[in-house]
CSV table of C-alpha atoms in Angstrom, one decimal:
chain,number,residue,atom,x,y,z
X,1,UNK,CA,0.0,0.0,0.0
X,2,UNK,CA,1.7,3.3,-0.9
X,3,UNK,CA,0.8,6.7,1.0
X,4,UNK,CA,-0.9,8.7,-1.8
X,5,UNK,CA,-3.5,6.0,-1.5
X,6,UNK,CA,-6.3,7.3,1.6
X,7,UNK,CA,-7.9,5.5,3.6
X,8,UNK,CA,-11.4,4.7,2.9
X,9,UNK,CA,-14.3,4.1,5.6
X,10,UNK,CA,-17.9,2.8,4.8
X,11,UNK,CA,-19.8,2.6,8.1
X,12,UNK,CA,-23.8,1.6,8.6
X,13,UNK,CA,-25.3,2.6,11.9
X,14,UNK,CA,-28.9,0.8,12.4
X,15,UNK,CA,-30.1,3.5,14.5
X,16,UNK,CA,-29.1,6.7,12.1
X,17,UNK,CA,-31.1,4.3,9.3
X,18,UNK,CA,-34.9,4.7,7.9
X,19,UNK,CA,-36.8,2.2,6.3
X,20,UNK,CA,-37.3,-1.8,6.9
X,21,UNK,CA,-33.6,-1.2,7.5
X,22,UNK,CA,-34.2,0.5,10.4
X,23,UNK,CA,-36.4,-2.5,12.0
X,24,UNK,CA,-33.3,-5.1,12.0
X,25,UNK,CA,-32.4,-3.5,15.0
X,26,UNK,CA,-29.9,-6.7,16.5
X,27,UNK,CA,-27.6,-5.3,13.9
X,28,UNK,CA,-26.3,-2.2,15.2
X,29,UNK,CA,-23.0,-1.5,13.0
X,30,UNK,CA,-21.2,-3.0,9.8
X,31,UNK,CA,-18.2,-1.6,8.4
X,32,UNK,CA,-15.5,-1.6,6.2
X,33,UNK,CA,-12.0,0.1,6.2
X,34,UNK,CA,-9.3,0.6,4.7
X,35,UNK,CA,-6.1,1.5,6.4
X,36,UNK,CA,-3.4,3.0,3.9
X,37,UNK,CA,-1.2,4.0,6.8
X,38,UNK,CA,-1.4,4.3,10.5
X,39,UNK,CA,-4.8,5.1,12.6
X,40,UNK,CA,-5.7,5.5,16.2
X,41,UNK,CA,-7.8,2.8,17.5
X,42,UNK,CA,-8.4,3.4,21.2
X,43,UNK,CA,-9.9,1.6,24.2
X,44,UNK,CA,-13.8,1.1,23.6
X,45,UNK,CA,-16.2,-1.5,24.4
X,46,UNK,CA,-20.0,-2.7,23.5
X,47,UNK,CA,-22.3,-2.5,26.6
X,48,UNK,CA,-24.9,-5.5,25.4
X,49,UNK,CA,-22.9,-6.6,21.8
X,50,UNK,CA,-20.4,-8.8,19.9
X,51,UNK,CA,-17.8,-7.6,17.7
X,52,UNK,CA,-16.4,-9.3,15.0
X,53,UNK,CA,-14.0,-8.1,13.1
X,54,UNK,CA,-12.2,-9.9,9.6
X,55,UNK,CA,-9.3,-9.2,8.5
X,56,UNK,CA,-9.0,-9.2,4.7
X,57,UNK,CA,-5.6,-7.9,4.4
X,58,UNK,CA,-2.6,-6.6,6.2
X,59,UNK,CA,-1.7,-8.1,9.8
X,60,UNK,CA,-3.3,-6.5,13.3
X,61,UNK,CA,-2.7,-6.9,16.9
X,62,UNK,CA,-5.0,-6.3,19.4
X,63,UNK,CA,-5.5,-6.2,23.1
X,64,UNK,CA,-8.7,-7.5,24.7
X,65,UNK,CA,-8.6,-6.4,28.6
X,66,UNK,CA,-4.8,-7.1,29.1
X,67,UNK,CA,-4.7,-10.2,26.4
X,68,UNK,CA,-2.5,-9.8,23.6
X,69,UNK,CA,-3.9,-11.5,20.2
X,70,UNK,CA,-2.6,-11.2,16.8
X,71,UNK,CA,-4.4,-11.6,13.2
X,72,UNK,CA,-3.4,-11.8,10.0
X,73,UNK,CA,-5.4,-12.4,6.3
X,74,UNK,CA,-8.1,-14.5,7.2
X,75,UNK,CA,-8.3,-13.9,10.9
X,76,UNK,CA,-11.5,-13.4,12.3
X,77,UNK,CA,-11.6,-12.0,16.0
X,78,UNK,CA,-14.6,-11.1,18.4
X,79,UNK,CA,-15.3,-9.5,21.8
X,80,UNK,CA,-18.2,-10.3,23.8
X,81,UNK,CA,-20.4,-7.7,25.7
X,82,UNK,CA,-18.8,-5.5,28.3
X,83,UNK,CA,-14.7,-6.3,27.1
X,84,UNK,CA,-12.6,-3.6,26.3
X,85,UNK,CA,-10.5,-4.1,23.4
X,86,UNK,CA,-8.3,-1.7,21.4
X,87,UNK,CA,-5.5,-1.9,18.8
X,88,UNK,CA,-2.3,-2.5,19.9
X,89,UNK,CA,-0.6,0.6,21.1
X,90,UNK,CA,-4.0,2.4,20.1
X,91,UNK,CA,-2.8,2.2,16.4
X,92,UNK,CA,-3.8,-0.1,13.6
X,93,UNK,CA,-1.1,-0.3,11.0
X,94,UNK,CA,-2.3,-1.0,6.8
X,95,UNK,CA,-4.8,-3.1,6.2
X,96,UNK,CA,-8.1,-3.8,5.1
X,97,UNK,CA,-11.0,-5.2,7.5
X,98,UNK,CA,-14.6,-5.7,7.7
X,99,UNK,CA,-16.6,-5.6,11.4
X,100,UNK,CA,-19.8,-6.3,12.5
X,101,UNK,CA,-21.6,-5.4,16.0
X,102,UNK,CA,-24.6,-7.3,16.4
X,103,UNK,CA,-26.7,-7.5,19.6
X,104,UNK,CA,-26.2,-9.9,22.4
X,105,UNK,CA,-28.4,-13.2,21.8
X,106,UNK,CA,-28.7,-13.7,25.4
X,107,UNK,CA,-30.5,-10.7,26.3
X,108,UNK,CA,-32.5,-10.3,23.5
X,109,UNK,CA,-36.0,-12.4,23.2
X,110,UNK,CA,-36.8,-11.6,19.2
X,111,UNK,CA,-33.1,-12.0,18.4
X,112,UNK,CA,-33.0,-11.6,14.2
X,113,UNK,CA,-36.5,-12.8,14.4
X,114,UNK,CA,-35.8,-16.3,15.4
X,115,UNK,CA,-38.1,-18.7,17.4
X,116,UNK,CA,-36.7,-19.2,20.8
X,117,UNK,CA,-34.8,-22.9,20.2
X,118,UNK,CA,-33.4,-21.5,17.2
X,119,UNK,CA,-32.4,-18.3,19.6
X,120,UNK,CA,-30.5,-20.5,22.2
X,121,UNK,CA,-28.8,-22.7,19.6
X,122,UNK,CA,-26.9,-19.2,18.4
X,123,UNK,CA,-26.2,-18.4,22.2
X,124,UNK,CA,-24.7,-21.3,22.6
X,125,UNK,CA,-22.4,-21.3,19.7
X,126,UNK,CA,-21.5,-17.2,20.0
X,127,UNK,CA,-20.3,-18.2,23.9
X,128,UNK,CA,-18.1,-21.0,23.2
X,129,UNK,CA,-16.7,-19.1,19.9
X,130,UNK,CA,-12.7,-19.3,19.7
X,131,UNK,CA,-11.7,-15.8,20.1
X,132,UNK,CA,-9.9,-15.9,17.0
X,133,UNK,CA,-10.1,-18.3,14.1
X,134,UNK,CA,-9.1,-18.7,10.7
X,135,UNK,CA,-12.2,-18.4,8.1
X,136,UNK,CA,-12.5,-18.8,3.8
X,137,UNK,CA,-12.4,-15.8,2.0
X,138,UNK,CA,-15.4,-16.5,1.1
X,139,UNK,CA,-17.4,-14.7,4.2
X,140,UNK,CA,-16.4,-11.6,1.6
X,141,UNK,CA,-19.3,-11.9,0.1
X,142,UNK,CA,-21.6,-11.9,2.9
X,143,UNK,CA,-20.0,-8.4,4.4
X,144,UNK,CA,-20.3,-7.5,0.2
X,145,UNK,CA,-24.1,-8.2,0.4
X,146,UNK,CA,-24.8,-6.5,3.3
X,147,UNK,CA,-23.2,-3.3,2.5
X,148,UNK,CA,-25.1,-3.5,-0.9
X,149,UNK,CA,-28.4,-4.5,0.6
X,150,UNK,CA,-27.7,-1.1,2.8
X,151,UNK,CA,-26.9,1.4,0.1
X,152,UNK,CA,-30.0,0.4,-1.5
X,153,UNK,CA,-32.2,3.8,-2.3
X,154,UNK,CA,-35.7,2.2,-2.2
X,155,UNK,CA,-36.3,-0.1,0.5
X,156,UNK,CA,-38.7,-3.6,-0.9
X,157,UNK,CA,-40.6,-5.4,0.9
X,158,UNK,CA,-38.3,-8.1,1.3
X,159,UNK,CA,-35.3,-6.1,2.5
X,160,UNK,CA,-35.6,-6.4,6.2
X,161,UNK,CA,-35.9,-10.4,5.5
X,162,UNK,CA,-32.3,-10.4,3.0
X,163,UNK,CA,-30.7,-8.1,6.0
X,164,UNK,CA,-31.7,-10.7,8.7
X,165,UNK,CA,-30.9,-14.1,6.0
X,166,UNK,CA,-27.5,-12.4,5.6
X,167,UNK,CA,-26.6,-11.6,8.8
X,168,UNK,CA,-27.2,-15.3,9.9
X,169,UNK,CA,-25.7,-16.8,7.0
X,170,UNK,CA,-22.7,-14.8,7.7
X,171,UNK,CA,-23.1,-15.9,11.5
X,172,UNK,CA,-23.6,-19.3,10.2
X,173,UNK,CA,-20.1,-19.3,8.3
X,174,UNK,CA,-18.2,-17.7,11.6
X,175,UNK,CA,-19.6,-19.9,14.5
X,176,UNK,CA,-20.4,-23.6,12.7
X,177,UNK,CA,-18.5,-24.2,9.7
X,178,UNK,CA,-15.1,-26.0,11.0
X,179,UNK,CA,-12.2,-24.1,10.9
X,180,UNK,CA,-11.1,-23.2,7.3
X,181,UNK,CA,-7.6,-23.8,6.4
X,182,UNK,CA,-5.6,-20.5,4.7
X,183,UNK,CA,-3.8,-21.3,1.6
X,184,UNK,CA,-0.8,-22.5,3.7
X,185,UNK,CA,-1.1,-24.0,7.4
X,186,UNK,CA,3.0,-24.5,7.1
X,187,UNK,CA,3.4,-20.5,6.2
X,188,UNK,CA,0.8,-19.9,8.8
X,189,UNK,CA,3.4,-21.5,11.4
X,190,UNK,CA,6.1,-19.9,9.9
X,191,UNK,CA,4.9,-16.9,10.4
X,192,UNK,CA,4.4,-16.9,14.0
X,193,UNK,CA,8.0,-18.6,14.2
X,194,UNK,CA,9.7,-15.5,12.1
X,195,UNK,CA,7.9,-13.0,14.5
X,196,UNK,CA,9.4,-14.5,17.6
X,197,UNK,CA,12.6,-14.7,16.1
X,198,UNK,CA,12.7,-10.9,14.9
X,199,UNK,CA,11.2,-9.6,18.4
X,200,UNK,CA,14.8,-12.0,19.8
X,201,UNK,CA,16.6,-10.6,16.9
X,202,UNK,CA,14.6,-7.5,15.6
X,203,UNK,CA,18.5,-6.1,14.0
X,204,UNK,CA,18.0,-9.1,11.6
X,205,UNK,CA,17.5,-8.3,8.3
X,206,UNK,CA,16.2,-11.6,6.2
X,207,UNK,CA,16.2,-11.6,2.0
X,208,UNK,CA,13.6,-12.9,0.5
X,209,UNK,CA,16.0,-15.7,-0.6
X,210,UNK,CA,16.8,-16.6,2.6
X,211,UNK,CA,13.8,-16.9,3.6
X,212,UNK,CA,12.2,-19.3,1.2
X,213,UNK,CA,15.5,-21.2,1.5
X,214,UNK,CA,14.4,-22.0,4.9
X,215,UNK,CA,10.7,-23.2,3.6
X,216,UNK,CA,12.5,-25.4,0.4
X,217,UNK,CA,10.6,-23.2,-2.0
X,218,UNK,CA,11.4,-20.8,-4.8
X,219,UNK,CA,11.3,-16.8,-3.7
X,220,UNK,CA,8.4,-16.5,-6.3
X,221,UNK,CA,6.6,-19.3,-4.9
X,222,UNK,CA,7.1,-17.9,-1.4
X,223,UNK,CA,6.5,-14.7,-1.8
X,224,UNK,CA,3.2,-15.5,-3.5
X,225,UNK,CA,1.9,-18.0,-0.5
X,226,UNK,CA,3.2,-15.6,2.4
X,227,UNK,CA,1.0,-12.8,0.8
X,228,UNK,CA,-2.0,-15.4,0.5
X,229,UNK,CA,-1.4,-16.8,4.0
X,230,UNK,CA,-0.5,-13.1,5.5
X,231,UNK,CA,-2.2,-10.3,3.1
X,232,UNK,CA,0.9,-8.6,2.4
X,233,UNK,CA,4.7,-8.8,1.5
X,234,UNK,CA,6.8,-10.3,3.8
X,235,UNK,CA,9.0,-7.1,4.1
X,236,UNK,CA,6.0,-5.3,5.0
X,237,UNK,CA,5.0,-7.6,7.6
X,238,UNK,CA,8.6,-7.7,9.2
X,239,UNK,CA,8.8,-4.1,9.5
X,240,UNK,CA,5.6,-3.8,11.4
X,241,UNK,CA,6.8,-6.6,13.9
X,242,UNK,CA,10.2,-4.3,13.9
X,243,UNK,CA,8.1,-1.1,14.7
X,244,UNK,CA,5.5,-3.1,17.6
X,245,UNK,CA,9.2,-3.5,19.2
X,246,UNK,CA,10.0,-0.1,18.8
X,247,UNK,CA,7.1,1.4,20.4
X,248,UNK,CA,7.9,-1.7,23.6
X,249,UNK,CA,11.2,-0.2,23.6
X,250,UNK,CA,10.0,3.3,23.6
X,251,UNK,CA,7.4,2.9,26.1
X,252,UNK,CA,9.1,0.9,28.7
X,253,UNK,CA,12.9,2.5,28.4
X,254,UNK,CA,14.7,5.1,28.5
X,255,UNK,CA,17.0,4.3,25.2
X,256,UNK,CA,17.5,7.2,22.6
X,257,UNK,CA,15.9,7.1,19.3
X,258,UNK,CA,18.9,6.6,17.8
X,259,UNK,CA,19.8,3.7,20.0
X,260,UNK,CA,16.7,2.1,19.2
X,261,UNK,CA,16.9,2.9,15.4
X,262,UNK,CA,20.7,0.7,15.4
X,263,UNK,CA,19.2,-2.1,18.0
X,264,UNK,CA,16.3,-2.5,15.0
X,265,UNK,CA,18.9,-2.1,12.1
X,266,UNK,CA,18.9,1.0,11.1
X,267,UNK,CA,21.4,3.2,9.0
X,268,UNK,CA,20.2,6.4,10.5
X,269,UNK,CA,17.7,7.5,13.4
X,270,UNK,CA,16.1,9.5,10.2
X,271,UNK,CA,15.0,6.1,8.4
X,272,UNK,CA,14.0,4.5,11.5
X,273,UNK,CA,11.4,7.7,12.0
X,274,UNK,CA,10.3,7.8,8.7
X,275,UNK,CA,9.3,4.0,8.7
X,276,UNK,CA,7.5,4.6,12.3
X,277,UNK,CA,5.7,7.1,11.5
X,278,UNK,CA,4.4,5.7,8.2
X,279,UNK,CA,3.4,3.0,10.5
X,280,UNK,CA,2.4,4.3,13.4
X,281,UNK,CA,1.1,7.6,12.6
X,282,UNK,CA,3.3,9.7,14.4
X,283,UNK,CA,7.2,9.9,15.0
X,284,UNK,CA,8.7,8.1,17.5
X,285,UNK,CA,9.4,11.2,20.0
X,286,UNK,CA,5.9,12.5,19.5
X,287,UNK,CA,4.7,8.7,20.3
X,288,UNK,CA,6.9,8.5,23.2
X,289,UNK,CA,5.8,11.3,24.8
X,290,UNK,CA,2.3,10.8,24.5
X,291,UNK,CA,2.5,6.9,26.0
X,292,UNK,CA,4.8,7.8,28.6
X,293,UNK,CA,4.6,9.6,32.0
């Protein structure tokens, strides 16, 4: 993603909404965004709701109360009612995700318009959900159907029935289809492993060579399946595990930028705050001083 490129934000709020829209009140928000560069994303919860949130491409981590997760491409996370949850560091780096808010089952007797069995199977399966989980690409087309459903300009008779048939099939596809497998569970793994090793060794710079050496493939073959398995290159993705350790480092020391820039590799301390603050949205001094007392 290159920096002339904005961000983009499409966001339906039930209650703003008129219409049989409007009526298909257990879906309070659906969104989509696009994140071309860094953007706050503080502390905030859902008094009575869910959250799920997709991720289509790019890699975020969040913090649920004081529980670290991470997601890449095909990640699907959710919160339950009453959990405060934020991005990591208050700042999600470039990506592309979709999020729904939908009511709490439990505490609401018409949920979706659904007899009251059918009502208890969902509260079942939404309270024993994995907090995150890997999903097809094809749930897509279910946020895509929504959002078109809710741009609609005149309302038929049948749209408050396609809203609620959506939402559930969408439901349906997070909470009781088995986990799906992303194009690579081997790249998945060696993800994670490369992560760990950069936050032990975040001075490291790998090749892609090297790198696909390690996984017996070709570089084109694994540069193609790490952007599959992780939505974006994989010198993209190790510099954003290089700049979540920078803002650690920053936060919880006392090190000069400078330091920090050579520590991550670094020719110059003016590199090192360019690449933060494409990715974090500010430079590191100005984030410093704002997450430190």
């Amino acid at each position: 993603m290159t920096e002339h490129i904005k961000n983009e934000r499409w966001v339906y709020f039930a209650d703003w909404e008129h219409g049989p829209a409007a009526r298909v009140e257990d879906l309070v928000l659906l969104g989509y965004d696009h994140f071309s560069k860094a953007t706050p994303l503080t502390s905030h919860m859902h008094e009575d709701a869910y959250e799920f949130v997709y991720v289509d491409q790019g890699a975020v981590d969040w913090e649920v109360g004081e529980e670290p997760y991470s997601t890449n491409a095909q990640h699907i996370i959710h919160t339950r009612p009453g959990e405060r949850h934020r991005a990591s560091f208050d700042y999600i780096g470039p990506s592309t995700i979709w999020w729904m808010i939908i009511r709490d089952p439990a505490q609401e007797k018409e949920w979706f318009g659904l007899q009251e069995e059918e009502r208890q199977i969902f509260v079942k399966w939404i309270q024993n959900c994995p907090r995150v989980q890997l999903v097809s690409k094809d749930i897509v087309i279910y946020f895509k159907r929504l959002k078109q459903l809710l741009q609609q300009q005149q309302h038929t008779e049948l749209l408050e029935f396609q809203l609620r048939h959506y939402v559930l099939e969408l439901l349906l596809h997070i909470l009781h289809h088995p986990q799906h497998v992303v194009q690579s569970p081997n790249m998945h793994t060696y993800t994670l492993q490369l992560k760990e090793r950069l936050l032990q060794n975040p001075f490291e710079r790998y090749t892609i060579g090297q790198l696909a050496e390690e996984m017996g493939l070709s570089e084109s073959h694994f540069y193609r399946v790490f952007r599959e398995t992780n939505g974006q290159s994989p010198t993209a993705y190790m510099e954003r595990v290089r700049m979540d350790y920078a803002c650690q480092v920053l936060k919880e020391s006392e090190m000069s930028i400078t330091d920090i820039a050579m520590e991550l590799g670094f020719k110059t301390s003016q590199h090192f705050s360019t690449v933060f603050k494409k990715m974090i949205g500010m430079t590191p001094k100005a984030w410093r001083k704002q997450n430190t007392k």
